[in-house]
Coordinates of C-alpha atoms in Angstrom, one line a residue:
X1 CA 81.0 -53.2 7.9
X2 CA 80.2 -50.7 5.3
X3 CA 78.5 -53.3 3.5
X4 CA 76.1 -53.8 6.9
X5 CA 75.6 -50.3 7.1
X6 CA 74.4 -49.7 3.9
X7 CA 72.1 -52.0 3.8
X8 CA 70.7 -50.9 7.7
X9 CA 70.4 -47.8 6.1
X10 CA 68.8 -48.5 2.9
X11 CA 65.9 -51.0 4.7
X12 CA 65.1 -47.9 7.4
X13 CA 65.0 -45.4 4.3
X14 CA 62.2 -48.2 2.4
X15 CA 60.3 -48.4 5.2
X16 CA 60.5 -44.3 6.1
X17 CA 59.3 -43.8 2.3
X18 CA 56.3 -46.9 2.6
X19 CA 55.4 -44.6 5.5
X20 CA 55.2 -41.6 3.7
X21 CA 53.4 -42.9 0.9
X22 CA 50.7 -44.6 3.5
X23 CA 50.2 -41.2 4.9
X24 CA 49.4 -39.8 1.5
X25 CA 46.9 -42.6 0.5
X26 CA 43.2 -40.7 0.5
X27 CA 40.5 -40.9 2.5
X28 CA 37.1 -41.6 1.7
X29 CA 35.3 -38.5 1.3
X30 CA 32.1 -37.7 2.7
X31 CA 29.3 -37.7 0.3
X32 CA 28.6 -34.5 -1.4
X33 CA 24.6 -34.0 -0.5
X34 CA 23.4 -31.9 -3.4
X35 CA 20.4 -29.6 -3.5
X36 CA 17.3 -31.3 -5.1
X37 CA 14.5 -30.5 -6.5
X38 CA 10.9 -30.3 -4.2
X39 CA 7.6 -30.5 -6.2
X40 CA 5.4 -30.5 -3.5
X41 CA 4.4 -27.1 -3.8
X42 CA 5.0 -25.9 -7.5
X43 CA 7.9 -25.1 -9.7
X44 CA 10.9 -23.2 -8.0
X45 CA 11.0 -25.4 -4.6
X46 CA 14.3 -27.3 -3.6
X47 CA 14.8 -29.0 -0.6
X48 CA 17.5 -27.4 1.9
X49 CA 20.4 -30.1 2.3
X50 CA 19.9 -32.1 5.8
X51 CA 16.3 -31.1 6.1
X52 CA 12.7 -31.8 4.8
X53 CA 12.1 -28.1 4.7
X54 CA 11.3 -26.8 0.6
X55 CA 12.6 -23.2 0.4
X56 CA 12.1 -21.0 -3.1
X57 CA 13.7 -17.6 -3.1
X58 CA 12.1 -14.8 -5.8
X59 CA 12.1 -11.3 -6.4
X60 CA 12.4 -8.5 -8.6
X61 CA 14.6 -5.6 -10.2
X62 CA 12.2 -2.4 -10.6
X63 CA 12.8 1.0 -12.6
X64 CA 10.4 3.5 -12.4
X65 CA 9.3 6.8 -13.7
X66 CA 6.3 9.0 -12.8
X67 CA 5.2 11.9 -14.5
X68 CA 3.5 15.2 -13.2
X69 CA 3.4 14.0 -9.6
X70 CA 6.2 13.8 -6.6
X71 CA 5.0 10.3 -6.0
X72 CA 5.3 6.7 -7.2
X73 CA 2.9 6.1 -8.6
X74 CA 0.3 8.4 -6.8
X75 CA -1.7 11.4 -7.8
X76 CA -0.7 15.5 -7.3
X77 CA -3.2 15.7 -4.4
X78 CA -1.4 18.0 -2.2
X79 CA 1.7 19.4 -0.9
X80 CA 3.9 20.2 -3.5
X81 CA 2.9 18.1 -6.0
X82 CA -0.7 19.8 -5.6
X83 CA 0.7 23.1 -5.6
X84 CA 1.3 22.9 -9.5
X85 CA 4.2 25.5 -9.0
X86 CA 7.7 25.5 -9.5
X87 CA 8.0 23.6 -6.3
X88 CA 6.5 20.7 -8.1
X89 CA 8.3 17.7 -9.9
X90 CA 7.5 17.5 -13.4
X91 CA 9.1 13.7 -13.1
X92 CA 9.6 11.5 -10.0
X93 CA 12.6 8.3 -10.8
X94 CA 12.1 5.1 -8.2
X95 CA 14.4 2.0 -8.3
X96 CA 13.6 -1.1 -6.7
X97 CA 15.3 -4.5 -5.4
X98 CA 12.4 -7.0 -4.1
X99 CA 13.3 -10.2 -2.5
X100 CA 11.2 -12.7 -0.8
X101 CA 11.1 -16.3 0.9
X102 CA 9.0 -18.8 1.1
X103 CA 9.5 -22.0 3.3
X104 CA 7.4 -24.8 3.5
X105 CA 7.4 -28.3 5.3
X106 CA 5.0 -31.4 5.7
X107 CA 4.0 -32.2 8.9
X108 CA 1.3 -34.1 10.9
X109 CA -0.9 -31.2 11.2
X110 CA -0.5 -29.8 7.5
X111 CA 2.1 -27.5 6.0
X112 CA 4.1 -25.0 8.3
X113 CA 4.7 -22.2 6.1
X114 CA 6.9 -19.2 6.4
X115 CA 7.0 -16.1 4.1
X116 CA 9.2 -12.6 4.3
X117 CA 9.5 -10.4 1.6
X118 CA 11.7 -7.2 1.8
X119 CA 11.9 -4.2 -0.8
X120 CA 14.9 -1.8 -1.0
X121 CA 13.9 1.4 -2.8
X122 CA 15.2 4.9 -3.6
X123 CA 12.7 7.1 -4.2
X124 CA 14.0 10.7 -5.7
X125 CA 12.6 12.9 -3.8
X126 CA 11.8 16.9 -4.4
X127 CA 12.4 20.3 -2.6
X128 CA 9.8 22.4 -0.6
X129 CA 9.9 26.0 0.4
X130 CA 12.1 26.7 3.2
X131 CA 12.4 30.6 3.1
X132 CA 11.2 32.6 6.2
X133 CA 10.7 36.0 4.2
X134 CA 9.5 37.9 0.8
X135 CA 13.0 38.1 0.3
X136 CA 14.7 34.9 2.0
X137 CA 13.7 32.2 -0.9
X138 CA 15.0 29.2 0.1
X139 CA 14.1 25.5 -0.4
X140 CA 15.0 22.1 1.3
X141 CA 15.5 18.5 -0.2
X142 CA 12.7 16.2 1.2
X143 CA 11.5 12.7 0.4
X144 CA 10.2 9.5 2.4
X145 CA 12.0 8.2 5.0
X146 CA 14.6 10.9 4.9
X147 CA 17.5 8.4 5.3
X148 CA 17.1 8.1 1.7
X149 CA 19.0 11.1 0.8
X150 CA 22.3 8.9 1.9
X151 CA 20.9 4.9 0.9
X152 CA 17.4 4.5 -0.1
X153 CA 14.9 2.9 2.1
X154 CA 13.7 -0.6 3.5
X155 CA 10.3 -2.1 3.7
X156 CA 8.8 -5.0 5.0
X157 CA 6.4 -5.8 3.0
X158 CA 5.6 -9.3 4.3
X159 CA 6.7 -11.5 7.4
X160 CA 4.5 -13.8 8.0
X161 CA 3.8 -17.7 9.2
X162 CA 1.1 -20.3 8.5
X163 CA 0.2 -23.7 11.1
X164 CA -3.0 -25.7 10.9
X165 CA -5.1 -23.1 9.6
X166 CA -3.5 -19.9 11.3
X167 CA -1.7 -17.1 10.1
X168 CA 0.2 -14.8 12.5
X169 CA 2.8 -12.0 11.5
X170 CA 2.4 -9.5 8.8
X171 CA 0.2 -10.3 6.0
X172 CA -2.4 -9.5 3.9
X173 CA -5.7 -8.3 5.6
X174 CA -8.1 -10.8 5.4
X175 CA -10.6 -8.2 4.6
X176 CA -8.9 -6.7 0.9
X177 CA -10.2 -9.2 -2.0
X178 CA -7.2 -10.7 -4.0
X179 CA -6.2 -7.5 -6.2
X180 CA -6.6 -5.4 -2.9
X181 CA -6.4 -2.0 -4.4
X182 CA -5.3 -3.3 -7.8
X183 CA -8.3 -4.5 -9.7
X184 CA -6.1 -3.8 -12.8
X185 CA -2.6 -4.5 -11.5
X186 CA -2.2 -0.8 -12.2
X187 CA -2.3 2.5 -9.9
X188 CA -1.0 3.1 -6.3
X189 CA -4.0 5.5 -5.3
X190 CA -7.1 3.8 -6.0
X191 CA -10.8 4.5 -4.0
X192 CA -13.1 1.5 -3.5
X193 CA -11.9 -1.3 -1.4
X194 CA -9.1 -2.3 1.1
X195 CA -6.0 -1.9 0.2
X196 CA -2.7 -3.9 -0.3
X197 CA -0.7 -2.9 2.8
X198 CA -0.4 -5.6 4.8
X199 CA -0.6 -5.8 8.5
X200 CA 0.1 -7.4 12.0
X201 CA -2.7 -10.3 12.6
X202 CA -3.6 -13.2 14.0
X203 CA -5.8 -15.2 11.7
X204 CA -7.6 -19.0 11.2
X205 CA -8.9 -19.6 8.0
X206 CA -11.3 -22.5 7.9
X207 CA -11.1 -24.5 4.4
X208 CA -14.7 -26.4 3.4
X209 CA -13.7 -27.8 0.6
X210 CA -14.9 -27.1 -2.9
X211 CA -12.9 -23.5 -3.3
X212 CA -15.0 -22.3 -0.2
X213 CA -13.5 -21.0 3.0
X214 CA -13.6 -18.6 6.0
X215 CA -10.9 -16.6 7.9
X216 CA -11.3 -14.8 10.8
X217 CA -8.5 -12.3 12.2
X218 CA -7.6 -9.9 14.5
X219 CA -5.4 -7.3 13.5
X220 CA -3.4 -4.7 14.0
X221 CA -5.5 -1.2 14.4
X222 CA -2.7 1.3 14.8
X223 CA -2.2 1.7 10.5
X224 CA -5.9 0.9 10.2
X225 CA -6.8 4.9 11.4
X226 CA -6.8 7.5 8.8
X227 CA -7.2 10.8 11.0
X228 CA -9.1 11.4 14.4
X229 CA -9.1 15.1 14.4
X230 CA -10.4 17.3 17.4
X231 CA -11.8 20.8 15.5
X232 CA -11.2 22.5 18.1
X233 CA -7.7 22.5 17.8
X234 CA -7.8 23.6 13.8
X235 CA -5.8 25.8 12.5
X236 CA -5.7 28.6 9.6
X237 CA -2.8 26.5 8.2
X238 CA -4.3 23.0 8.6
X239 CA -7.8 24.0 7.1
X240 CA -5.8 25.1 4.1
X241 CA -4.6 21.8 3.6
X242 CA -7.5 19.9 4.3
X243 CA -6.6 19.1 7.5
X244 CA -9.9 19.9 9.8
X245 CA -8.6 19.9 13.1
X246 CA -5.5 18.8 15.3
X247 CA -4.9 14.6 15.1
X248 CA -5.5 13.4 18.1
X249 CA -5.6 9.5 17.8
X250 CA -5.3 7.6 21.2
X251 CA -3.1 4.6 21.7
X252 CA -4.1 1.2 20.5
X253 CA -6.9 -0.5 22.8
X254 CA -8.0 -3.1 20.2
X255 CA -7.6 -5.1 17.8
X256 CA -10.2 -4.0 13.8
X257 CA -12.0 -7.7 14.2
X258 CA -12.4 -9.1 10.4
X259 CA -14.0 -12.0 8.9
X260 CA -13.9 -13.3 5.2
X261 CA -16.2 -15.3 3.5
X262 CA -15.0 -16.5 0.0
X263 CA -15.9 -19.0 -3.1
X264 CA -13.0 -19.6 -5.2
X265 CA -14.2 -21.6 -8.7
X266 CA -13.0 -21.9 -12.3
X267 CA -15.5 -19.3 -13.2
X268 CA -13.9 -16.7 -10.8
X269 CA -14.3 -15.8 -7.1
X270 CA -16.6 -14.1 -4.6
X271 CA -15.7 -12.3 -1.5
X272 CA -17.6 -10.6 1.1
X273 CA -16.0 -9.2 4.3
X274 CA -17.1 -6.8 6.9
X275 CA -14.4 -5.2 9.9
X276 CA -14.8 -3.6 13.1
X277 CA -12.8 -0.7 14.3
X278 CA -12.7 1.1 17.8
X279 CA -11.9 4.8 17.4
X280 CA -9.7 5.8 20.3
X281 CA -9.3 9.1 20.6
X282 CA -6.2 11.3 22.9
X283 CA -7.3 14.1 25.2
X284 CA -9.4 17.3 24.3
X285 CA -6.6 19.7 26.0
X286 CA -3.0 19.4 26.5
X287 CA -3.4 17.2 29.4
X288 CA -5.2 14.1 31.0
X289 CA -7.5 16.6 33.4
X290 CA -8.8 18.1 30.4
X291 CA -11.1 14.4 29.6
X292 CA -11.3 12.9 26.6
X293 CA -14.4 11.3 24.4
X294 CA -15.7 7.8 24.7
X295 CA -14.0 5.1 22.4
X296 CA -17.0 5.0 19.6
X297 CA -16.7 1.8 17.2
X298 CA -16.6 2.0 13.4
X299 CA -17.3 -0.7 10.9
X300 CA -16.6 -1.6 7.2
X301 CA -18.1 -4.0 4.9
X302 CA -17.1 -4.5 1.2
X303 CA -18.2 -7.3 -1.4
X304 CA -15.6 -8.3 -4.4
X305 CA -16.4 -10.3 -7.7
X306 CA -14.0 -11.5 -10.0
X307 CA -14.8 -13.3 -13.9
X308 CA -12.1 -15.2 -15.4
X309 CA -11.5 -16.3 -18.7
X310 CA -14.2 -13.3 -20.3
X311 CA -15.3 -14.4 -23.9
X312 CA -13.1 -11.3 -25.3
X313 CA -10.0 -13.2 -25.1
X314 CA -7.8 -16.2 -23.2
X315 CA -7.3 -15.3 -19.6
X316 CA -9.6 -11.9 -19.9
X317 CA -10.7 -10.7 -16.8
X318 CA -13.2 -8.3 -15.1
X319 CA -12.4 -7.3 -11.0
X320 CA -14.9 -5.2 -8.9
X321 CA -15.9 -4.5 -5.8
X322 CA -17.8 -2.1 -3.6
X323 CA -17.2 -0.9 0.2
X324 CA -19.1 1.0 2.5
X325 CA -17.4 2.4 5.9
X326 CA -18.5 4.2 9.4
X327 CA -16.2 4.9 11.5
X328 CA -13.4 2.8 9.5
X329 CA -12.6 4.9 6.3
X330 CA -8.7 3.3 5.3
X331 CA -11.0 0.2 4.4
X332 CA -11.8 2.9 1.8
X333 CA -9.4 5.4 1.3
X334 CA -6.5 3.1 1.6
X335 CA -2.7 3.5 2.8
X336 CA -1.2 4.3 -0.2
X337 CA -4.1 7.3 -0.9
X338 CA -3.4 10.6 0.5
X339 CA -5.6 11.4 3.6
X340 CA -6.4 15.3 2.8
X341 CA -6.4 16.8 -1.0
X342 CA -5.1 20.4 -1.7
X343 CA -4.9 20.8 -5.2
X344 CA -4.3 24.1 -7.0
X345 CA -5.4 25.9 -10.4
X346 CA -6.0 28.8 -11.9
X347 CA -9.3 30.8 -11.2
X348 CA -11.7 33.0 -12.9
X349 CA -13.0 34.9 -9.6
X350 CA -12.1 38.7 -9.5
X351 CA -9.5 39.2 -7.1
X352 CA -9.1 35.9 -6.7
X353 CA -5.5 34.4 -6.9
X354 CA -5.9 30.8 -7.7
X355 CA -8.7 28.1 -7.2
X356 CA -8.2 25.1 -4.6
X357 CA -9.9 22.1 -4.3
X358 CA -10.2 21.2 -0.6
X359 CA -10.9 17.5 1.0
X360 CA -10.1 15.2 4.4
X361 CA -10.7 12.2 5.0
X362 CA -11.0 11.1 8.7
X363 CA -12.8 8.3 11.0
X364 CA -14.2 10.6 13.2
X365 CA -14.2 13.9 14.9
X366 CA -15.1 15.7 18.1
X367 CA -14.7 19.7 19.7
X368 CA -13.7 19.8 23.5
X369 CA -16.7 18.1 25.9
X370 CA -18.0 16.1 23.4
X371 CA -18.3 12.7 21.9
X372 CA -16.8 11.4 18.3
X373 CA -19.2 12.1 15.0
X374 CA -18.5 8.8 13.0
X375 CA -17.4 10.0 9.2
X376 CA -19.0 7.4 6.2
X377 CA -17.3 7.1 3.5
X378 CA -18.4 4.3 0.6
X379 CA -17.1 3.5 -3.0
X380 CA -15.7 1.3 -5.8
X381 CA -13.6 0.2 -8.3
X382 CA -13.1 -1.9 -11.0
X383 CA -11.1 -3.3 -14.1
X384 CA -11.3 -4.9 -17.3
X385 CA -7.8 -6.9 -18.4
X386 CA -7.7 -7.8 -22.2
X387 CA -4.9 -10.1 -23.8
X388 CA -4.0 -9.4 -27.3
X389 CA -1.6 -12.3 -27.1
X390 CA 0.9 -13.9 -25.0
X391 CA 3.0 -10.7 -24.9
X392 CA 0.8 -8.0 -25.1
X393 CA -2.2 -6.8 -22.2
X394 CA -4.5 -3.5 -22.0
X395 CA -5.9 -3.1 -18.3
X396 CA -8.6 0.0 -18.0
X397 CA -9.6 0.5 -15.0
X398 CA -11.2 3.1 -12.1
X399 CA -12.4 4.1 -9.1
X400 CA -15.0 6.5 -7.0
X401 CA -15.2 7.2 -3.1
X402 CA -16.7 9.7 -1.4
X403 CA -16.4 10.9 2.1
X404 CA -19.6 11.9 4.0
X405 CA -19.7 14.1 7.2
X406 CA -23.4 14.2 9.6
X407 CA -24.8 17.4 10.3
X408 CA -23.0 17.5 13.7
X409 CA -19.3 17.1 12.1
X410 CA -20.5 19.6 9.6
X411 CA -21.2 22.0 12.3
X412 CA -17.9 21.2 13.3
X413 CA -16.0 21.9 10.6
X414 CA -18.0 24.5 9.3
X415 CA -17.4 26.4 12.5
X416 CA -13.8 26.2 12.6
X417 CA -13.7 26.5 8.6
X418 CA -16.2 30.1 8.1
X419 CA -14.4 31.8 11.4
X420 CA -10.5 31.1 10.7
X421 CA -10.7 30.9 6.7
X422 CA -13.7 33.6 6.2
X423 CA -15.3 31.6 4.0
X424 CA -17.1 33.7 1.6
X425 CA -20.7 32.0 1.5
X426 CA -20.9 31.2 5.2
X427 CA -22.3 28.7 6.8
X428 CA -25.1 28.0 3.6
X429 CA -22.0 27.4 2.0
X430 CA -20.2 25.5 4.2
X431 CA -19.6 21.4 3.1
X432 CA -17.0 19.3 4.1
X433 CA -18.1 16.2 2.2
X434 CA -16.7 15.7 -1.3
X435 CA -15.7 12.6 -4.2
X436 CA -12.7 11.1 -5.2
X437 CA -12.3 9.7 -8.6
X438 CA -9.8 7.9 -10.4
X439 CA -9.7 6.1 -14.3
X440 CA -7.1 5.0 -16.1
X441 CA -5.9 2.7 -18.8
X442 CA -2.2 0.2 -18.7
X443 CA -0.7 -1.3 -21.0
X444 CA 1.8 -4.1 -20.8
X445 CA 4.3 -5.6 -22.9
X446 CA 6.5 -9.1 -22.3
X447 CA 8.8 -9.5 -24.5
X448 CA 10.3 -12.1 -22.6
X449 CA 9.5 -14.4 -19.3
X450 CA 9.6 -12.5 -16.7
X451 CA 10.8 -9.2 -18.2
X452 CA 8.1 -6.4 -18.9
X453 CA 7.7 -2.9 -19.8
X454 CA 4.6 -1.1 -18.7
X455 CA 3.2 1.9 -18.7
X456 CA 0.3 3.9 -17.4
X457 CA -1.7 6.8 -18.0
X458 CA -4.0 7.8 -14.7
X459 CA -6.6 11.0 -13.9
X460 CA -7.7 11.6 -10.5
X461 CA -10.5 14.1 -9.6
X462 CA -11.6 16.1 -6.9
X463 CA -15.4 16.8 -6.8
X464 CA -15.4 19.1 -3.5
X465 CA -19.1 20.5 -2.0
X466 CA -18.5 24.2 -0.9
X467 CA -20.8 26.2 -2.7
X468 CA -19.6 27.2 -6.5
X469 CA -18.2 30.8 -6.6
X470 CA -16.5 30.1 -2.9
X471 CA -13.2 31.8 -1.3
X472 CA -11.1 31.5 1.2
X473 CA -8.7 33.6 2.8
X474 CA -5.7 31.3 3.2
X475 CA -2.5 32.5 5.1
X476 CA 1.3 32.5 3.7
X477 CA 2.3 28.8 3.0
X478 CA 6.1 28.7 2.5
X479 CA 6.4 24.8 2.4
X480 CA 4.3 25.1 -0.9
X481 CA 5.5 28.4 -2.0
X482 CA 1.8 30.3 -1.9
X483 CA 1.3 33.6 -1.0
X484 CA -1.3 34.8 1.7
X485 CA -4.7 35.8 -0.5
X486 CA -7.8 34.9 -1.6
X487 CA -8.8 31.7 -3.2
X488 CA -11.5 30.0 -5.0
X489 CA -12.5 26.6 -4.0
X490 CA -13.4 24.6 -6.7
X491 CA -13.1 20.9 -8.4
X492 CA -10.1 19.9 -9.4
X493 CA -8.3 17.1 -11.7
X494 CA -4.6 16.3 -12.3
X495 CA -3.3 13.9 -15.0
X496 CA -0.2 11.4 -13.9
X497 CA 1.9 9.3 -16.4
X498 CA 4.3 6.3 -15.6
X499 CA 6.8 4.1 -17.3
X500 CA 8.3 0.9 -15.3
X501 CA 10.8 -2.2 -16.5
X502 CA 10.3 -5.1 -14.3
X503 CA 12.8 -8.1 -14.1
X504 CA 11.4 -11.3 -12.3
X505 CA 13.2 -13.9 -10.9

């Protein structure tokens, strides 16, 4: 019996442990898809797993450091920076973490491409007079947005898609040439063309083959307006800082209309482009009874020529192009130039506390009961990039606008600027218009792929048209630390200095 038992026992335990052991055997597992490589569209590309969709992710790691402005990388052309005070930053520090992608996949009807690239920056920022008194000096921390104080800011640089031909989100305008405002990769604030801010469109770009092709867009006016400023609304405080009346830009009726014509060869390219913009103005009083001026439209037109491969040296270039605007002057001036110039000195004038050099740029203007006075503005700019060898580049490059007002603006202006600001020479010497020049020289050094130090050495100046001798009686300006007296108006010139390391990836 025990004999019996045992061996019941023994057979169930066998079997229990075969069980076991058939439990534990593995499983096929399913094949690992890894990520491959897509050379459809250049080095970089892999193909995300379970899809024909090519994705390549980029960006950079930026350090920055401006000198003798409270921009990066801009010119002292007003507010604090202008002032050339204590107020002023001797230095301005930037960091920067860029990231982009870029998506692309075949299809029946070409490539469907989509692109975003997002930049998160701190910007140090500076301090501008916050004291209410002769004897209350106080100041207060400011930069751009202001959440940076507490986590830096986020831009959105590009978000964009491409189907058959069309391009619809934010993008480059089709209007700026290739460099946009960067004929030598170098320099934020640069007259003379469009400029590299990109913008909401809708676009079709027609390709005929043989580096030739067309685009036509519609895009989005609202950051395509410098200032729409009604004189009659100026102020003591705004005249002083080139401000010539109160803004009063309307809400968004259309569209600026832009069409592109470009050859693209092995020689270099060719671009011409021309923009319309409607110039849509608010009310003349505080409310809708008080009318308003008809919408006036503005145009722009600017031709761009590149030269590749200059006989100075491998992959030497030149860039220029000209622009003339009416009615449309950020095709101009661009986004990243300051819209009105006060810029302070010292003076030579008995009685005279400092000198000022005085500009605004605007679209158009108006007084109450009467229609818009279209502002021209026209310019260029231009660079030469050398190669001294595979590590080494020199860019020099510049630029030139200028801002003209018609006798009626002048009026204007001049009205608003002799009566409030008692403008010493009157009316005779009463002139809104004025220049804006920039040159400058880079230089750029990779040690290594991808890595590079640069740095930059710019001067900006004002050429301003009141007559010579000039002043002004300008009130107390706490923000900039200036006291209420009498100034000279007269050209002015600052001189900027940056240093940046760049890490691709």
């Amino acid at each position: 019996m025990k004999l019996m038992k045992s061996l019941v026992m023994g057979s169930a335990a066998m079997f229990a442990s075969a069980g076991a052991h058939a439990a534990d055997l593995p499983v096929k597992a399913k094949a690992v898809e890894y990520v491959k490589i897509c050379s459809l569209y250049g080095a970089g590309f892999y193909y995300i797993p379970g899809s024909d969709t090519c994705i390549k992710l980029g960006g950079y790691v930026r350090g920055t450091t401006a000198l003798g402005t409270n921009s990066v990388w801009g010119a002292a052309a007003n507010g604090v920076a202008g002032a050339h005070n204590r107020l002023s930053n001797y230095y301005t520090a930037q960091s920067r973490f860029d990231f982009n992608v870029d998506t692309r996949t075949a299809t029946e009807y070409g490539v469907l491409r989509t692109y975003a690239e997002l930049a998160f920056t701190w910007t140090g920022g500076g301090y501008s007079g916050a004291g209410t008194s002769a004897i209350n000096g106080s100041t207060a921390y400011t930069t751009s947005p202001a959440s940076q104080v507490s986590g830096g800011g986020l831009s959105v640089y590009y978000a964009f898609m491409q189907f058959a031909g069309f391009t619809i989100g934010r993008a480059q305008s089709q209007f700026s040439s290739p460099w946009t405002n960067y004929p030598g990769n170098a320099f934020d604030g640069m007259p003379g063309g469009a400029g590299w801010e990109a913008v909401n469109q809708f676009a079709y770009t027609a390709d005929f083959g043989q580096g030739i092709t067309a685009s036509f867009s519609a895009e989005d006016q609202v950051i395509r307006t410098t200032n729409i400023w009604n004189v009659s609304g100026a102020t003591a405080a705004g005249l002083a800082t080139g401000t010539y009346g109160a803004g009063d830009i309307g809400g968004s009726r259309s569209p600026d209309l832009v069409a592109m014509l470009r050859v693209d060869q092995a020689w270099g390219l060719f671009q011409a482009s021309v923009a319309a913009h409607d110039n849509h103005a608010g009310y003349y009083g505080v409310d809708e009874t008080t009318g308003h001026p008809s919408d006036k439209w503005g145009w722009a037109g600017q031709l761009a020529l590149s030269i590749k491969n200059v006989p100075t040296g491998a992959g030497d270039t030149i860039n220029v192009q000209g622009v003339y605007t009416n009615g449309a002057s950020v095709y101009n001036f661009q986004q990243y130039m300051p819209s009105t110039f006060a810029i302070y000195s010292g003076t030579g004038v008995p009685g005279g506390y400092q000198s000022l050099g005085l500009g605004g740029v605007s679209d158009s203007v108006f007084v109450a009961g009467a229609g818009q006075q279209l502002t021209t503005t026209y310019g260029f700019n231009g660079a030469y990039t050398h190669n001294w060898n595979p590590y080494w580049n020199t860019a020099i490059f510049g630029g030139w606008g200028a801002v003209r007002y018609n006798n009626t603006a002048k009026g204007y202006i001049c009205g608003a600027f002799v009566a409030t600001l008692a403008l010493s020479s009157g009316l005779p010497g009463c002139n809104p218009d004025f220049n804006y020049s920039v040159v400058g020289v880079a230089t750029r050094w990779n040690p290594v792929k991808n890595l590079t130090f640069s740095t930059e050495l710019a001067y900006t100046m004002l050429d301003q048209k009141y007559a010579s001798g000039s002043t002004v009686a300008l009130p107390v300006q706490a923000g900039i630390a200036k006291p209420a007296a009498t100034y000279e108006l007269k050209d002015q010139s600052s001189l900027q200095l940056m240093f940046r390391a760049q890490r691709n990836f």
